[in-house]
mmCIF file of C-alpha atoms in Angstrom:
data_model
loop_
_atom_site.group_PDB
_atom_site.id
_atom_site.type_symbol
_atom_site.label_atom_id
_atom_site.label_comp_id
_atom_site.label_asym_id
_atom_site.label_seq_id
_atom_site.Cartn_x
_atom_site.Cartn_y
_atom_site.Cartn_z
ATOM 1 C CA MET A 172 10.365 -15.716 -11.136
ATOM 2 C CA LYS A 173 6.658 -14.968 -11.513
ATOM 3 C CA ASN A 174 5.925 -18.695 -11.188
ATOM 4 C CA LEU A 175 7.983 -18.839 -7.985
ATOM 5 C CA LEU A 176 5.943 -16.017 -6.476
ATOM 6 C CA ILE A 177 2.692 -17.757 -7.441
ATOM 7 C CA ILE A 178 3.889 -20.986 -5.821
ATOM 8 C CA PHE A 179 4.895 -19.145 -2.657
ATOM 9 C CA LEU A 180 1.568 -17.322 -2.446
ATOM 10 C CA LEU A 181 -0.355 -20.543 -2.918
ATOM 11 C CA LEU A 182 1.642 -22.252 -0.182
ATOM 12 C CA THR A 183 0.861 -19.453 2.241
ATOM 13 C CA LEU A 184 -2.757 -19.503 1.082
ATOM 14 C CA PHE A 185 -3.198 -23.027 2.426
ATOM 15 C CA SER A 186 -0.877 -22.703 5.421
ATOM 16 C CA CYS A 187 -1.872 -21.697 8.905
ATOM 17 C CA GLY A 188 -1.442 -18.036 9.707
ATOM 18 C CA THR A 189 -2.477 -15.185 11.928
ATOM 19 C CA ASN A 190 -3.742 -11.679 11.442
ATOM 20 C CA LYS A 191 -0.744 -10.170 13.263
ATOM 21 C CA TYR A 192 1.378 -7.611 11.480
ATOM 22 C CA LEU A 193 5.152 -7.224 11.563
ATOM 23 C CA THR A 194 6.888 -3.849 11.830
ATOM 24 C CA SER A 195 10.347 -2.349 11.966
ATOM 25 C CA SER A 196 11.276 0.230 14.601
ATOM 26 C CA VAL A 197 9.265 2.870 12.702
ATOM 27 C CA GLN A 198 6.056 3.999 14.400
ATOM 28 C CA ALA A 199 2.779 4.015 12.478
ATOM 29 C CA THR A 200 2.471 7.783 13.081
ATOM 30 C CA GLU A 201 5.621 8.297 10.979
ATOM 31 C CA VAL A 202 4.085 6.593 7.951
ATOM 32 C CA GLU A 203 2.352 9.295 5.936
ATOM 33 C CA ASN A 204 1.783 10.178 2.284
ATOM 34 C CA MET A 205 2.948 6.891 0.858
ATOM 35 C CA ASN A 206 3.446 6.354 -2.816
ATOM 36 C CA TYR A 207 2.076 3.028 -3.929
ATOM 37 C CA PHE A 208 2.976 0.497 -6.566
ATOM 38 C CA LYS A 209 0.447 -0.983 -8.929
ATOM 39 C CA PRO A 210 -1.018 -4.004 -7.098
ATOM 40 C CA LEU A 211 0.128 -7.506 -8.013
ATOM 41 C CA SER A 212 -2.559 -10.141 -8.502
ATOM 42 C CA TYR A 213 -2.279 -13.907 -8.947
ATOM 43 C CA ILE A 214 -5.731 -15.458 -9.267
ATOM 44 C CA GLN A 215 -5.967 -19.117 -10.213
ATOM 45 C CA TYR A 216 -8.855 -20.868 -11.982
ATOM 46 C CA ILE A 217 -9.837 -24.482 -11.368
ATOM 47 C CA LYS A 218 -11.383 -26.076 -14.458
ATOM 48 C CA LYS A 219 -11.066 -29.745 -13.596
ATOM 49 C CA GLY A 220 -10.385 -31.593 -10.370
ATOM 50 C CA ASN A 221 -8.240 -29.423 -8.122
ATOM 51 C CA LYS A 222 -5.713 -28.330 -10.730
ATOM 52 C CA LEU A 223 -4.873 -24.630 -10.451
ATOM 53 C CA GLU A 224 -4.059 -22.514 -13.486
ATOM 54 C CA ARG A 225 -3.314 -18.813 -13.386
ATOM 55 C CA ASN A 226 -6.075 -16.836 -15.069
ATOM 56 C CA ASP A 227 -5.019 -13.493 -16.530
ATOM 57 C CA SER A 228 -8.591 -12.216 -16.826
ATOM 58 C CA LEU A 229 -9.451 -12.873 -13.164
ATOM 59 C CA SER A 230 -6.056 -11.569 -12.064
ATOM 60 C CA ASN A 231 -6.570 -8.331 -13.979
ATOM 61 C CA ILE A 232 -10.082 -7.850 -12.590
ATOM 62 C CA THR A 233 -8.841 -8.263 -9.018
ATOM 63 C CA GLN A 234 -5.838 -6.032 -9.686
ATOM 64 C CA ASN A 235 -8.005 -3.248 -11.127
ATOM 65 C CA LYS A 236 -10.509 -3.439 -8.279
ATOM 66 C CA ILE A 237 -7.755 -3.192 -5.669
ATOM 67 C CA ASP A 238 -6.309 -0.221 -7.538
ATOM 68 C CA SER A 239 -9.721 1.466 -7.710
ATOM 69 C CA ILE A 240 -10.335 0.993 -3.979
ATOM 70 C CA LEU A 241 -6.896 2.402 -3.135
ATOM 71 C CA ILE A 242 -7.555 5.470 -5.294
ATOM 72 C CA LYS A 243 -10.986 6.099 -3.747
ATOM 73 C CA ASN A 244 -9.668 5.685 -0.173
ATOM 74 C CA LYS A 245 -6.300 7.437 -0.344
ATOM 75 C CA SER A 246 -6.720 9.325 2.929
ATOM 76 C CA GLN A 247 -7.718 6.193 4.846
ATOM 77 C CA TYR A 248 -4.639 4.325 3.642
ATOM 78 C CA ARG A 249 -2.364 7.407 3.802
ATOM 79 C CA LEU A 250 -1.577 7.310 0.104
ATOM 80 C CA SER A 251 -0.374 9.966 -2.298
ATOM 81 C CA ASP A 252 0.627 9.084 -5.875
ATOM 82 C CA LYS A 253 0.727 5.801 -7.742
ATOM 83 C CA ILE A 254 4.067 4.619 -9.051
ATOM 84 C CA THR A 255 3.550 3.704 -12.691
ATOM 85 C CA ILE A 256 6.222 1.658 -14.465
ATOM 86 C CA ASP A 257 5.819 0.864 -18.151
ATOM 87 C CA ASN A 258 8.849 -1.370 -18.436
ATOM 88 C CA ASP A 259 8.297 -5.128 -18.449
ATOM 89 C CA THR A 260 11.873 -5.871 -17.389
ATOM 90 C CA ILE A 261 11.648 -3.612 -14.347
ATOM 91 C CA ASN A 262 8.216 -4.957 -13.427
ATOM 92 C CA ALA A 263 9.614 -8.495 -13.604
ATOM 93 C CA LYS A 264 12.435 -7.457 -11.258
ATOM 94 C CA ILE A 265 9.914 -5.999 -8.810
ATOM 95 C CA GLU A 266 7.953 -9.265 -8.773
ATOM 96 C CA SER A 267 11.155 -11.236 -8.274
ATOM 97 C CA GLU A 268 12.215 -9.012 -5.390
ATOM 98 C CA ILE A 269 8.775 -9.203 -3.766
ATOM 99 C CA ASN A 270 9.068 -12.988 -3.939
ATOM 100 C CA TYR A 271 12.487 -12.805 -2.279
ATOM 101 C CA LEU A 272 11.306 -10.495 0.524
ATOM 102 C CA ALA A 273 8.134 -12.500 1.148
ATOM 103 C CA GLN A 274 10.085 -15.736 1.504
ATOM 104 C CA ILE A 275 12.544 -14.217 3.977
ATOM 105 C CA ILE A 276 9.745 -12.687 6.055
ATOM 106 C CA ASN A 277 7.793 -15.937 6.029
ATOM 107 C CA ARG A 278 10.884 -17.811 7.214
ATOM 108 C CA THR A 279 12.104 -15.398 9.901
ATOM 109 C CA LYS A 280 8.695 -14.127 11.105
ATOM 110 C CA ASN A 281 10.185 -10.673 11.710
ATOM 111 C CA LEU A 282 11.493 -7.651 9.822
ATOM 112 C CA ASN A 283 14.819 -7.369 11.620
ATOM 113 C CA ASP A 284 17.729 -6.703 9.280
ATOM 114 C CA ILE A 285 15.642 -7.297 6.132
ATOM 115 C CA LYS A 286 17.095 -4.811 3.702
ATOM 116 C CA LEU A 287 15.257 -3.510 0.664
ATOM 117 C CA THR A 288 16.157 -5.079 -2.637
ATOM 118 C CA PRO A 289 17.957 -2.883 -5.226
ATOM 119 C CA THR A 290 15.182 -2.253 -7.764
ATOM 120 C CA ILE A 291 12.467 -1.457 -5.216
ATOM 121 C CA ASP A 292 14.827 0.708 -3.157
ATOM 122 C CA SER A 293 15.904 2.666 -6.238
ATOM 123 C CA ILE A 294 12.339 3.245 -7.445
ATOM 124 C CA ILE A 295 10.973 4.617 -4.169
ATOM 125 C CA GLN A 296 13.987 6.900 -3.721
ATOM 126 C CA ASN A 297 13.566 8.230 -7.250
ATOM 127 C CA ASN A 298 9.919 9.020 -6.465
ATOM 128 C CA ASP A 299 10.982 11.302 -3.602
ATOM 129 C CA GLN A 300 8.922 9.613 -0.887
ATOM 130 C CA ARG A 301 10.168 7.869 2.197
ATOM 131 C CA PHE A 302 7.431 5.214 2.317
ATOM 132 C CA SER A 303 5.796 3.179 -0.429
ATOM 133 C CA LEU A 304 3.089 0.523 -0.363
ATOM 134 C CA ILE A 305 2.442 -2.554 -2.452
ATOM 135 C CA ILE A 306 -0.528 -4.903 -2.196
ATOM 136 C CA VAL A 307 -0.279 -8.472 -3.476
ATOM 137 C CA ALA A 308 -3.430 -10.554 -4.020
ATOM 138 C CA ALA A 309 -3.657 -14.335 -4.304
ATOM 139 C CA GLY A 310 -6.624 -16.646 -4.613
ATOM 140 C CA PHE A 311 -8.647 -18.875 -6.882
ATOM 141 C CA ARG A 312 -12.097 -19.576 -8.281
ATOM 142 C CA ARG A 313 -13.627 -22.833 -9.503
ATOM 143 C CA ARG A 314 -15.397 -23.366 -12.800
ATOM 144 C CA LYS A 315 -19.147 -23.620 -12.402
ATOM 145 C CA GLY A 316 -19.993 -27.299 -11.900
ATOM 146 C CA ASN A 317 -16.579 -28.229 -10.556
ATOM 147 C CA TYR A 318 -17.474 -27.702 -6.902
ATOM 148 C CA GLY A 319 -20.340 -30.227 -6.751
ATOM 149 C CA GLY A 320 -18.169 -32.981 -8.193
ATOM 150 C CA GLN A 321 -15.424 -32.348 -5.680
ATOM 151 C CA VAL A 322 -17.949 -32.408 -2.812
ATOM 152 C CA ALA A 323 -19.179 -35.822 -4.007
ATOM 153 C CA LYS A 324 -15.609 -37.127 -4.185
ATOM 154 C CA GLY A 325 -14.934 -35.838 -0.689
ATOM 155 C CA ALA A 326 -18.021 -37.588 0.667
ATOM 156 C CA ALA A 327 -16.966 -40.852 -1.003
ATOM 157 C CA ILE A 328 -13.503 -40.636 0.517
ATOM 158 C CA GLY A 329 -15.074 -39.939 3.897
ATOM 159 C CA ILE A 330 -17.157 -43.106 3.651
ATOM 160 C CA LEU A 331 -14.174 -45.226 2.610
ATOM 161 C CA THR A 332 -12.072 -43.924 5.502
ATOM 162 C CA LEU A 333 -14.917 -44.106 8.046
ATOM 163 C CA GLY A 334 -14.988 -40.354 8.285
ATOM 164 C CA MET A 335 -11.337 -40.015 9.267
ATOM 165 C CA ALA A 336 -10.435 -38.058 6.119
ATOM 166 C CA VAL A 337 -12.981 -35.841 4.451
ATOM 167 C CA PRO A 338 -11.343 -33.255 2.149
ATOM 168 C CA THR A 339 -13.600 -30.223 1.942
ATOM 169 C CA PRO A 340 -13.387 -28.389 -1.377
ATOM 170 C CA ILE A 341 -13.531 -24.616 -1.425
ATOM 171 C CA LYS A 342 -15.412 -22.738 -4.149
ATOM 172 C CA SER A 343 -13.188 -19.686 -4.151
ATOM 173 C CA ASN A 344 -10.651 -17.896 -2.035
ATOM 174 C CA LEU A 345 -8.827 -14.588 -1.641
ATOM 175 C CA PHE A 346 -6.179 -13.158 0.615
ATOM 176 C CA LEU A 347 -3.956 -10.089 0.497
ATOM 177 C CA HIS A 348 -0.379 -9.293 1.441
ATOM 178 C CA GLY A 349 0.628 -5.725 2.304
ATOM 179 C CA PHE A 350 4.205 -4.385 2.307
ATOM 180 C CA ILE A 351 5.327 -0.883 3.318
ATOM 181 C CA PHE A 352 8.860 -0.024 2.224
ATOM 182 C CA ASP A 353 11.063 2.550 3.958
ATOM 183 C CA SER A 354 13.609 4.282 1.688
ATOM 184 C CA LYS A 355 15.245 6.181 4.566
ATOM 185 C CA ASN A 356 16.205 3.041 6.458
ATOM 186 C CA HIS A 357 16.298 0.893 3.307
ATOM 187 C CA ASN A 358 14.125 -1.802 4.841
ATOM 188 C CA VAL A 359 10.581 -3.149 5.145
ATOM 189 C CA ALA A 360 8.645 -1.045 7.662
ATOM 190 C CA PHE A 361 5.454 -3.131 7.705
ATOM 191 C CA TYR A 362 4.205 -6.494 6.511
ATOM 192 C CA LYS A 363 0.948 -8.324 7.002
ATOM 193 C CA ARG A 364 -1.089 -10.968 5.252
ATOM 194 C CA VAL A 365 -4.738 -11.462 6.084
ATOM 195 C CA LEU A 366 -6.273 -14.868 6.623
ATOM 196 C CA PRO A 367 -7.900 -16.249 3.473
ATOM 197 C CA GLN A 368 -11.634 -15.791 3.006
ATOM 198 C CA GLU A 369 -13.756 -18.292 1.114
ATOM 199 C CA LYS A 370 -15.220 -15.622 -1.130
ATOM 200 C CA SER A 371 -14.891 -14.606 -4.749
ATOM 201 C CA PRO A 372 -11.457 -13.044 -5.414
ATOM 202 C CA THR A 373 -13.114 -10.410 -7.627
ATOM 203 C CA ASP A 374 -15.767 -9.265 -5.125
ATOM 204 C CA PRO A 375 -15.053 -5.560 -4.370
ATOM 205 C CA GLU A 376 -16.672 -5.766 -0.921
ATOM 206 C CA ILE A 377 -14.397 -8.643 0.061
ATOM 207 C CA ILE A 378 -11.354 -6.853 -1.359
ATOM 208 C CA LYS A 379 -12.207 -3.677 0.583
ATOM 209 C CA LYS A 380 -12.733 -5.697 3.762
ATOM 210 C CA GLN A 381 -9.360 -7.356 3.395
ATOM 211 C CA LEU A 382 -7.615 -4.061 2.646
ATOM 212 C CA ASN A 383 -9.098 -2.604 5.816
ATOM 213 C CA SER A 384 -8.014 -5.673 7.749
ATOM 214 C CA LEU A 385 -4.410 -5.244 6.601
ATOM 215 C CA PHE A 386 -4.035 -2.005 8.551
ATOM 216 C CA GLU A 387 -6.309 -2.642 11.537
ATOM 217 C CA GLY A 388 -4.417 -2.116 14.769
ATOM 218 C CA TYR A 389 -1.696 -0.236 12.901
ATOM 219 C CA PHE A 390 -3.216 2.788 11.161
ATOM 220 C CA TYR A 391 -6.524 2.593 13.015
ATOM 221 C CA GLU A 392 -8.219 0.637 15.781
ATOM 222 C CA ARG A 393 -9.797 -2.730 15.156
ATOM 223 C CA LYS A 394 -13.539 -2.568 14.607
#
């Protein structure tokens, strides 16, 4: 299931998108003191050509930096306590259910009638909070030296096709998904994914910028 979520995230990474958020009937003013799940992070590493491989080290760095930023900015993001789960089976179910919810939302483009999945619903109810947040990160970084070679290949293809097809390689990329779950109504209250940025997926400034972007226009005005 983890591989399915990675595939889905990568597809949305390269697909067209907007910075618009989706909400249920719940108003933003109702969303307060959210518990939050440990962030999920799927960072790929490109060693050769354009072949992506998940990199645990990069994924963990990004995950920890997101977690640190959430902790330091709890009031801004209306957060209370972190939900910590030390059970691999349950964590795998959460990832599977996030994959399921993300695919439905991506297909329907709305949150109407999207009910919470059993594991997530049970966890947030057991933590005695109505709302809970989870952030999911996806992105990639190239091995040093890989980018120049791909640029040269792109230029060669451009010459052969008279400039009609010039694939532009990207050094690195990051984008975030944000979900707010509602245990009272047993549904997804908020969802947004930010447009990808061609920056390092482990850069804390970029991560903070994307976290802020997730809630612009919802929790606070756009800057």
